[in-house]
Amino acid sequence: MTRHSRIRTGWAAGAAALALALVTGCEGLEADGDAPASGGGAQAPAAGHAVSPLDNPDGTEPGLAPVTGDSPQAAARKLIDGLPTKGRGPKTGYDRDEFGYAWMDTADGVPLARNGCDTRNDLLKRDGQEVRFKSGSDCVVIAMTLDDPYTGTSIEWRKQKASEVQIDHVVPLSYSWQMGSSRWPENKREQLANDPLNLLPVEGRVNSAKRDSGPASWLPPDKAVRCAYAVRFAQVAAKYELAVTEADRAMMAKQCQG
């Protein structure tokens, strides 16, 4: 499939939407059941084109544009090569609740916090195009077009089938737990779980397949964004002073060899 192919989901009036909360920290999008069947939402501006992670160090711009060219890829490798490595520890004691409740708006120290809109909807607004809101709301997204960074496809998303788009933690919460976040104070774990730098709306099936894998075990199906994905993974790890496994770092660097 090409980046311009369409996945048409259509409206499914009265259908019950699936809410997923994967223990890996990559979570689905629950429906609230009162989204208008058609035409009831306010029209929002398009989010614009995807931005390279090298030009988006705080994660507030949409998408994950490919990292291409000798100079950008050299900068990517420098970032990746600077990450410390260590072995992946046990998952003992991991629980999603250790990172706060899902999509909290009160995780201090990250962009978009305390703006009156939960993290999930902030991300849909950030990355979606032709966004439509629930009637009377400038927060709750009920429809949008998403250019999925992981598959290169375009998804016509409707809230009635919420799980067709999920929010991926680029550095999975379980992975972070095994690499040291188990020893962090809870407020720092809440930051990681709600930091837009670590969050991307993506196709649900691909997100479910990723689970809590590091880059040595899982990379986006679209090869064009694999260096960009490696950069984003490295940006999150560097910001939160997380080590990665040696195999993960080697695989990340390989994606940016040109």
PDB file of N, CA, C and O in Angstrom, residues 21-73:
ATOM      1  N   ALA A  21      -6.726  -1.348  26.467  1.00  0.00           N
ATOM      2  CA  ALA A  21      -5.707  -0.783  27.356  1.00  0.00           C
ATOM      3  C   ALA A  21      -4.621  -1.830  27.500  1.00  0.00           C
ATOM      4  O   ALA A  21      -4.608  -2.630  28.422  1.00  0.00           O
ATOM      5  N   LEU A  22      -3.722  -1.855  26.542  1.00  0.00           N
ATOM      6  CA  LEU A  22      -2.706  -2.885  26.534  1.00  0.00           C
ATOM      7  C   LEU A  22      -1.746  -2.690  27.691  1.00  0.00           C
ATOM      8  O   LEU A  22      -1.321  -1.591  27.984  1.00  0.00           O
ATOM      9  N   VAL A  23      -1.359  -3.793  28.328  1.00  0.00           N
ATOM     10  CA  VAL A  23      -0.451  -3.691  29.465  1.00  0.00           C
ATOM     11  C   VAL A  23       0.923  -3.233  29.036  1.00  0.00           C
ATOM     12  O   VAL A  23       1.757  -2.880  29.859  1.00  0.00           O
ATOM     13  N   THR A  24       1.169  -3.204  27.750  1.00  0.00           N
ATOM     14  CA  THR A  24       2.454  -2.730  27.269  1.00  0.00           C
ATOM     15  C   THR A  24       2.567  -1.226  27.353  1.00  0.00           C
ATOM     16  O   THR A  24       3.629  -0.675  27.121  1.00  0.00           O
ATOM     17  N   GLY A  25       1.495  -0.543  27.622  1.00  0.00           N
ATOM     18  CA  GLY A  25       1.522   0.914  27.664  1.00  0.00           C
ATOM     19  C   GLY A  25       1.127   1.544  26.353  1.00  0.00           C
ATOM     20  O   GLY A  25       1.154   2.752  26.233  1.00  0.00           O
ATOM     21  N   CYS A  26       0.782   0.767  25.325  1.00  0.00           N
ATOM     22  CA  CYS A  26       0.315   1.299  24.057  1.00  0.00           C
ATOM     23  C   CYS A  26      -1.174   1.056  24.006  1.00  0.00           C
ATOM     24  O   CYS A  26      -1.605  -0.082  23.869  1.00  0.00           O
ATOM     25  N   GLU A  27      -1.979   2.102  24.085  1.00  0.00           N
ATOM     26  CA  GLU A  27      -3.373   1.939  24.443  1.00  0.00           C
ATOM     27  C   GLU A  27      -4.324   2.335  23.348  1.00  0.00           C
ATOM     28  O   GLU A  27      -4.032   3.160  22.513  1.00  0.00           O
ATOM     29  N   GLY A  28      -5.519   1.740  23.375  1.00  0.00           N
ATOM     30  CA  GLY A  28      -6.572   2.043  22.422  1.00  0.00           C
ATOM     31  C   GLY A  28      -7.337   3.280  22.810  1.00  0.00           C
ATOM     32  O   GLY A  28      -7.103   3.884  23.840  1.00  0.00           O
ATOM     33  N   LEU A  29      -8.309   3.631  21.963  1.00  0.00           N
ATOM     34  CA  LEU A  29      -9.097   4.839  22.131  1.00  0.00           C
ATOM     35  C   LEU A  29     -10.543   4.464  22.340  1.00  0.00           C
ATOM     36  O   LEU A  29     -11.196   3.957  21.442  1.00  0.00           O
ATOM     37  N   GLU A  30     -11.057   4.685  23.531  1.00  0.00           N
ATOM     38  CA  GLU A  30     -12.427   4.279  23.802  1.00  0.00           C
ATOM     39  C   GLU A  30     -13.416   5.289  23.253  1.00  0.00           C
ATOM     40  O   GLU A  30     -13.155   6.471  23.181  1.00  0.00           O
ATOM     41  N   ALA A  31     -14.580   4.809  22.827  1.00  0.00           N
ATOM     42  CA  ALA A  31     -15.650   5.691  22.378  1.00  0.00           C
ATOM     43  C   ALA A  31     -16.526   6.055  23.556  1.00  0.00           C
ATOM     44  O   ALA A  31     -16.670   5.291  24.500  1.00  0.00           O
ATOM     45  N   ASP A  32     -17.132   7.243  23.506  1.00  0.00           N
ATOM     46  CA  ASP A  32     -17.987   7.623  24.623  1.00  0.00           C
ATOM     47  C   ASP A  32     -19.471   7.455  24.292  1.00  0.00           C
ATOM     48  O   ASP A  32     -20.325   7.779  25.090  1.00  0.00           O
ATOM     49  N   GLY A  33     -19.764   7.005  23.074  1.00  0.00           N
ATOM     50  CA  GLY A  33     -21.122   6.603  22.740  1.00  0.00           C
ATOM     51  C   GLY A  33     -22.055   7.731  22.340  1.00  0.00           C
ATOM     52  O   GLY A  33     -23.145   7.471  21.877  1.00  0.00           O
ATOM     53  N   ASP A  34     -21.659   9.005  22.510  1.00  0.00           N
ATOM     54  CA  ASP A  34     -22.584  10.078  22.193  1.00  0.00           C
ATOM     55  C   ASP A  34     -22.079  10.960  21.063  1.00  0.00           C
ATOM     56  O   ASP A  34     -22.503  12.090  20.911  1.00  0.00           O
ATOM     57  N   ALA A  35     -21.167  10.444  20.265  1.00  0.00           N
ATOM     58  CA  ALA A  35     -20.715  11.202  19.105  1.00  0.00           C
ATOM     59  C   ALA A  35     -21.833  11.267  18.080  1.00  0.00           C
ATOM     60  O   ALA A  35     -22.538  10.285  17.862  1.00  0.00           O
ATOM     61  N   PRO A  36     -22.024  12.412  17.424  1.00  0.00           N
ATOM     62  CA  PRO A  36     -23.084  12.519  16.431  1.00  0.00           C
ATOM     63  C   PRO A  36     -22.874  11.532  15.293  1.00  0.00           C
ATOM     64  O   PRO A  36     -21.747  11.249  14.898  1.00  0.00           O
ATOM     65  N   ALA A  37     -23.949  11.013  14.746  1.00  0.00           N
ATOM     66  CA  ALA A  37     -23.849  10.051  13.650  1.00  0.00           C
ATOM     67  C   ALA A  37     -23.319  10.703  12.392  1.00  0.00           C
ATOM     68  O   ALA A  37     -22.619  10.087  11.609  1.00  0.00           O
ATOM     69  N   SER A  38     -23.640  11.996  12.187  1.00  0.00           N
ATOM     70  CA  SER A  38     -23.110  12.699  11.022  1.00  0.00           C
ATOM     71  C   SER A  38     -23.308  14.189  11.201  1.00  0.00           C
ATOM     72  O   SER A  38     -24.328  14.641  11.686  1.00  0.00           O
ATOM     73  N   GLY A  39     -22.278  14.918  10.817  1.00  0.00           N
ATOM     74  CA  GLY A  39     -22.398  16.350  10.678  1.00  0.00           C
ATOM     75  C   GLY A  39     -22.555  17.149  11.953  1.00  0.00           C
ATOM     76  O   GLY A  39     -22.745  18.354  11.893  1.00  0.00           O
ATOM     77  N   GLY A  40     -22.459  16.533  13.138  1.00  0.00           N
ATOM     78  CA  GLY A  40     -22.729  17.280  14.345  1.00  0.00           C
ATOM     79  C   GLY A  40     -21.531  17.936  14.973  1.00  0.00           C
ATOM     80  O   GLY A  40     -21.668  18.679  15.919  1.00  0.00           O
ATOM     81  N   GLY A  41     -20.338  17.652  14.456  1.00  0.00           N
ATOM     82  CA  GLY A  41     -19.132  18.172  15.087  1.00  0.00           C
ATOM     83  C   GLY A  41     -18.666  19.449  14.438  1.00  0.00           C
ATOM     84  O   GLY A  41     -18.957  19.739  13.279  1.00  0.00           O
ATOM     85  N   ALA A  42     -17.910  20.238  15.186  1.00  0.00           N
ATOM     86  CA  ALA A  42     -17.321  21.446  14.627  1.00  0.00           C
ATOM     87  C   ALA A  42     -16.118  21.093  13.775  1.00  0.00           C
ATOM     88  O   ALA A  42     -15.406  20.149  14.055  1.00  0.00           O
ATOM     89  N   GLN A  43     -15.887  21.845  12.718  1.00  0.00           N
ATOM     90  CA  GLN A  43     -14.755  21.592  11.845  1.00  0.00           C
ATOM     91  C   GLN A  43     -13.510  22.244  12.436  1.00  0.00           C
ATOM     92  O   GLN A  43     -13.527  23.388  12.867  1.00  0.00           O
ATOM     93  N   ALA A  44     -12.387  21.482  12.463  1.00  0.00           N
ATOM     94  CA  ALA A  44     -11.119  22.002  12.978  1.00  0.00           C
ATOM     95  C   ALA A  44     -10.129  22.146  11.835  1.00  0.00           C
ATOM     96  O   ALA A  44     -10.248  21.470  10.812  1.00  0.00           O
ATOM     97  N   PRO A  45      -9.136  23.015  11.967  1.00  0.00           N
ATOM     98  CA  PRO A  45      -8.133  23.153  10.913  1.00  0.00           C
ATOM     99  C   PRO A  45      -7.343  21.868  10.741  1.00  0.00           C
ATOM    100  O   PRO A  45      -7.155  21.099  11.674  1.00  0.00           O
ATOM    101  N   ALA A  46      -6.849  21.625   9.534  1.00  0.00           N
ATOM    102  CA  ALA A  46      -5.988  20.475   9.290  1.00  0.00           C
ATOM    103  C   ALA A  46      -4.703  20.613  10.082  1.00  0.00           C
ATOM    104  O   ALA A  46      -4.199  21.701  10.323  1.00  0.00           O
ATOM    105  N   ALA A  47      -4.144  19.461  10.487  1.00  0.00           N
ATOM    106  CA  ALA A  47      -2.937  19.477  11.305  1.00  0.00           C
ATOM    107  C   ALA A  47      -1.705  19.806  10.489  1.00  0.00           C
ATOM    108  O   ALA A  47      -0.670  20.159  11.036  1.00  0.00           O
ATOM    109  N   GLY A  48      -1.786  19.672   9.165  1.00  0.00           N
ATOM    110  CA  GLY A  48      -0.615  19.963   8.360  1.00  0.00           C
ATOM    111  C   GLY A  48       0.184  18.703   8.092  1.00  0.00           C
ATOM    112  O   GLY A  48      -0.185  17.604   8.478  1.00  0.00           O
ATOM    113  N   HIS A  49       1.321  18.866   7.445  1.00  0.00           N
ATOM    114  CA  HIS A  49       2.139  17.728   7.057  1.00  0.00           C
ATOM    115  C   HIS A  49       2.985  17.250   8.227  1.00  0.00           C
ATOM    116  O   HIS A  49       3.290  17.991   9.152  1.00  0.00           O
ATOM    117  N   ALA A  50       3.391  15.990   8.142  1.00  0.00           N
ATOM    118  CA  ALA A  50       4.244  15.419   9.169  1.00  0.00           C
ATOM    119  C   ALA A  50       5.582  16.148   9.216  1.00  0.00           C
ATOM    120  O   ALA A  50       6.088  16.638   8.205  1.00  0.00           O
ATOM    121  N   VAL A  51       6.144  16.199  10.404  1.00  0.00           N
ATOM    122  CA  VAL A  51       7.391  16.925  10.654  1.00  0.00           C
ATOM    123  C   VAL A  51       8.484  15.932  11.033  1.00  0.00           C
ATOM    124  O   VAL A  51       8.230  14.966  11.763  1.00  0.00           O
ATOM    125  N   SER A  52       9.686  16.164  10.550  1.00  0.00           N
ATOM    126  CA  SER A  52      10.817  15.321  10.940  1.00  0.00           C
ATOM    127  C   SER A  52      11.036  15.417  12.443  1.00  0.00           C
ATOM    128  O   SER A  52      10.965  16.508  13.021  1.00  0.00           O
ATOM    129  N   PRO A  53      11.332  14.307  13.117  1.00  0.00           N
ATOM    130  CA  PRO A  53      11.594  14.378  14.554  1.00  0.00           C
ATOM    131  C   PRO A  53      12.789  15.262  14.905  1.00  0.00           C
ATOM    132  O   PRO A  53      12.842  15.826  15.997  1.00  0.00           O
ATOM    133  N   LEU A  54      13.714  15.416  13.980  1.00  0.00           N
ATOM    134  CA  LEU A  54      14.861  16.293  14.237  1.00  0.00           C
ATOM    135  C   LEU A  54      14.439  17.753  14.314  1.00  0.00           C
ATOM    136  O   LEU A  54      15.121  18.566  14.942  1.00  0.00           O
ATOM    137  N   ASP A  55      13.319  18.092  13.678  1.00  0.00           N
ATOM    138  CA  ASP A  55      12.776  19.451  13.722  1.00  0.00           C
ATOM    139  C   ASP A  55      11.634  19.577  14.716  1.00  0.00           C
ATOM    140  O   ASP A  55      10.958  20.605  14.757  1.00  0.00           O
ATOM    141  N   ASN A  56      11.417  18.559  15.513  1.00  0.00           N
ATOM    142  CA  ASN A  56      10.273  18.513  16.418  1.00  0.00           C
ATOM    143  C   ASN A  56      10.706  17.908  17.759  1.00  0.00           C
ATOM    144  O   ASN A  56      10.180  16.890  18.205  1.00  0.00           O
ATOM    145  N   PRO A  57      11.667  18.533  18.435  1.00  0.00           N
ATOM    146  CA  PRO A  57      12.262  17.913  19.625  1.00  0.00           C
ATOM    147  C   PRO A  57      11.349  17.840  20.833  1.00  0.00           C
ATOM    148  O   PRO A  57      11.639  17.089  21.767  1.00  0.00           O
ATOM    149  N   ASP A  58      10.236  18.587  20.837  1.00  0.00           N
ATOM    150  CA  ASP A  58       9.324  18.509  21.982  1.00  0.00           C
ATOM    151  C   ASP A  58       8.058  17.714  21.664  1.00  0.00           C
ATOM    152  O   ASP A  58       7.208  17.521  22.528  1.00  0.00           O
ATOM    153  N   GLY A  59       7.933  17.255  20.423  1.00  0.00           N
ATOM    154  CA  GLY A  59       6.802  16.406  20.065  1.00  0.00           C
ATOM    155  C   GLY A  59       5.483  17.119  19.891  1.00  0.00           C
ATOM    156  O   GLY A  59       4.442  16.461  19.805  1.00  0.00           O
ATOM    157  N   THR A  60       5.477  18.424  19.787  1.00  0.00           N
ATOM    158  CA  THR A  60       4.213  19.152  19.669  1.00  0.00           C
ATOM    159  C   THR A  60       3.735  19.299  18.230  1.00  0.00           C
ATOM    160  O   THR A  60       2.598  19.701  17.995  1.00  0.00           O
ATOM    161  N   GLU A  61       4.588  18.976  17.263  1.00  0.00           N
ATOM    162  CA  GLU A  61       4.196  19.037  15.857  1.00  0.00           C
ATOM    163  C   GLU A  61       3.729  17.654  15.401  1.00  0.00           C
ATOM    164  O   GLU A  61       4.069  16.639  15.998  1.00  0.00           O
ATOM    165  N   PRO A  62       2.945  17.598  14.318  1.00  0.00           N
ATOM    166  CA  PRO A  62       2.317  16.325  13.936  1.00  0.00           C
ATOM    167  C   PRO A  62       3.246  15.356  13.221  1.00  0.00           C
ATOM    168  O   PRO A  62       4.185  15.732  12.531  1.00  0.00           O
ATOM    169  N   GLY A  63       2.933  14.076  13.386  1.00  0.00           N
ATOM    170  CA  GLY A  63       3.471  13.037  12.535  1.00  0.00           C
ATOM    171  C   GLY A  63       4.926  12.683  12.750  1.00  0.00           C
ATOM    172  O   GLY A  63       5.562  13.053  13.738  1.00  0.00           O
ATOM    173  N   LEU A  64       5.453  11.974  11.752  1.00  0.00           N
ATOM    174  CA  LEU A  64       6.809  11.440  11.809  1.00  0.00           C
ATOM    175  C   LEU A  64       7.348  11.390  10.387  1.00  0.00           C
ATOM    176  O   LEU A  64       7.321  10.348   9.736  1.00  0.00           O
ATOM    177  N   ALA A  65       7.834  12.523   9.896  1.00  0.00           N
ATOM    178  CA  ALA A  65       8.328  12.585   8.525  1.00  0.00           C
ATOM    179  C   ALA A  65       9.669  11.859   8.410  1.00  0.00           C
ATOM    180  O   ALA A  65      10.455  11.826   9.358  1.00  0.00           O
ATOM    181  N   PRO A  66       9.956  11.265   7.241  1.00  0.00           N
ATOM    182  CA  PRO A  66      11.223  10.559   7.060  1.00  0.00           C
ATOM    183  C   PRO A  66      12.432  11.456   7.301  1.00  0.00           C
ATOM    184  O   PRO A  66      12.395  12.664   7.049  1.00  0.00           O
ATOM    185  N   VAL A  67      13.491  10.854   7.809  1.00  0.00           N
ATOM    186  CA  VAL A  67      14.776  11.528   7.978  1.00  0.00           C
ATOM    187  C   VAL A  67      15.667  11.072   6.830  1.00  0.00           C
ATOM    188  O   VAL A  67      16.049   9.896   6.753  1.00  0.00           O
ATOM    189  N   THR A  68      15.968  11.974   5.924  1.00  0.00           N
ATOM    190  CA  THR A  68      16.747  11.640   4.736  1.00  0.00           C
ATOM    191  C   THR A  68      17.877  12.640   4.553  1.00  0.00           C
ATOM    192  O   THR A  68      17.831  13.759   5.070  1.00  0.00           O
ATOM    193  N   GLY A  69      18.888  12.253   3.779  1.00  0.00           N
ATOM    194  CA  GLY A  69      20.020  13.124   3.506  1.00  0.00           C
ATOM    195  C   GLY A  69      21.181  12.850   4.447  1.00  0.00           C
ATOM    196  O   GLY A  69      20.995  12.416   5.585  1.00  0.00           O
ATOM    197  N   ASP A  70      22.374  13.120   3.971  1.00  0.00           N
ATOM    198  CA  ASP A  70      23.581  12.786   4.727  1.00  0.00           C
ATOM    199  C   ASP A  70      23.660  13.512   6.058  1.00  0.00           C
ATOM    200  O   ASP A  70      23.944  12.911   7.097  1.00  0.00           O
ATOM    201  N   SER A  71      23.411  14.818   6.053  1.00  0.00           N
ATOM    202  CA  SER A  71      23.551  15.595   7.291  1.00  0.00           C
ATOM    203  C   SER A  71      22.503  15.220   8.337  1.00  0.00           C
ATOM    204  O   SER A  71      22.851  14.969   9.504  1.00  0.00           O
ATOM    205  N   PRO A  72      21.212  15.142   7.980  1.00  0.00           N
ATOM    206  CA  PRO A  72      20.235  14.713   8.977  1.00  0.00           C
ATOM    207  C   PRO A  72      20.491  13.305   9.505  1.00  0.00           C
ATOM    208  O   PRO A  72      20.339  13.041  10.703  1.00  0.00           O
ATOM    209  N   GLN A  73      20.877  12.397   8.643  1.00  0.00           N
ATOM    210  CA  GLN A  73      21.123  11.043   9.110  1.00  0.00           C
ATOM    211  C   GLN A  73      22.370  10.967   9.993  1.00  0.00           C
ATOM    212  O   GLN A  73      22.418  10.172  10.937  1.00  0.00           O
TER     213      GLN A  73
END
